[in-house]
Amino acid sequence: MSADLDRTRPIWRQVAAVIEGRIEDGTYPVGSKVPSVVELSTEFSVAAATAQKALGALKREGLVRTEVGLGSFVAEPPSAGE
């Protein structure tokens, strides 16, 4: 399931938006592994650095967490009231 990317806005933002949408619709449930940088770069036909930037943005937003040597996983949503 590849998304059509356009050149009107940064590609990494578009990749991050697709991943965020998949998290929201349950394609990637909480605790599940998110595709690796290599898998994302292949799926979206982008440079590994672009895929890494997208995952970094999702991590900063608290949507994914990384475990060294294991990869990126969908983070638990923050509890209400936090």
Coordinates of C-alpha atoms in Angstrom, one line a residue:
M1 CA 0.0 0.0 0.0
S2 CA 2.1 2.9 -1.3
A3 CA 0.9 6.5 -1.1
D4 CA 1.2 8.9 -3.9
L5 CA 3.6 11.6 -2.9
D6 CA 3.6 15.1 -4.4
R7 CA 6.4 17.7 -4.7
T8 CA 4.3 20.5 -3.2
R9 CA 5.4 19.9 0.4
P10 CA 8.3 18.1 2.1
I11 CA 8.4 14.4 1.3
W12 CA 9.3 13.4 4.8
R13 CA 6.1 15.2 6.1
Q14 CA 4.0 13.2 3.7
V15 CA 5.6 9.9 4.7
A16 CA 5.1 10.8 8.4
A17 CA 1.4 11.7 7.6
V18 CA 0.9 8.3 6.0
I19 CA 2.4 6.5 9.0
E20 CA 0.3 8.6 11.4
G21 CA -2.8 7.7 9.4
R22 CA -2.0 4.1 9.7
I23 CA -1.5 4.4 13.4
E24 CA -4.9 6.2 13.7
D25 CA -6.8 3.7 11.6
G26 CA -5.3 0.7 13.5
T27 CA -3.1 -0.6 10.6
Y28 CA -0.3 -0.2 13.2
P29 CA -1.8 -0.9 16.6
V30 CA -0.3 0.3 19.9
G31 CA 2.9 -1.7 20.6
S32 CA 3.3 -3.0 17.0
K33 CA 6.5 -2.5 15.1
V34 CA 6.6 0.3 12.6
P35 CA 8.4 -0.5 9.3
S36 CA 12.1 0.1 9.4
V37 CA 13.9 3.0 7.6
V38 CA 14.9 0.6 4.8
E39 CA 11.3 -0.8 4.5
L40 CA 9.9 2.8 4.4
S41 CA 12.4 4.0 1.9
T42 CA 11.6 1.1 -0.4
E43 CA 7.8 1.4 0.0
F44 CA 7.8 5.2 -0.7
S45 CA 10.8 5.2 -3.1
V46 CA 12.6 7.8 -0.9
A47 CA 16.1 8.1 0.5
A48 CA 16.8 6.4 3.8
A49 CA 17.5 9.9 5.3
T50 CA 14.0 11.0 4.3
A51 CA 12.4 7.9 6.0
Q52 CA 14.6 8.5 9.1
K53 CA 13.4 12.1 9.3
A54 CA 9.8 11.0 9.1
L55 CA 10.2 8.5 11.9
G56 CA 12.1 11.1 14.0
A57 CA 9.2 13.6 13.6
L58 CA 6.8 10.9 14.8
K59 CA 9.0 10.1 17.7
R60 CA 9.1 13.8 18.7
E61 CA 5.3 13.9 18.5
G62 CA 5.1 10.9 20.8
L63 CA 3.5 8.6 18.3
V64 CA 6.3 6.1 18.1
R65 CA 9.1 5.0 20.5
T66 CA 12.4 3.5 19.5
E67 CA 14.3 0.6 21.1
V68 CA 17.9 0.4 20.3
G69 CA 18.6 -2.6 18.2
L70 CA 14.9 -3.5 17.9
G71 CA 13.3 -0.7 15.9
S72 CA 10.4 1.7 16.2
F73 CA 7.1 0.8 17.8
V74 CA 3.7 2.5 18.1
A75 CA 3.7 4.3 21.5
E76 CA 0.9 4.2 24.1
P77 CA -1.3 7.3 23.7
P78 CA -0.9 9.7 26.6
S79 CA -3.4 9.3 29.4
A80 CA -6.3 11.8 29.6
G81 CA -5.3 14.7 31.8
E82 CA -1.6 14.5 31.1

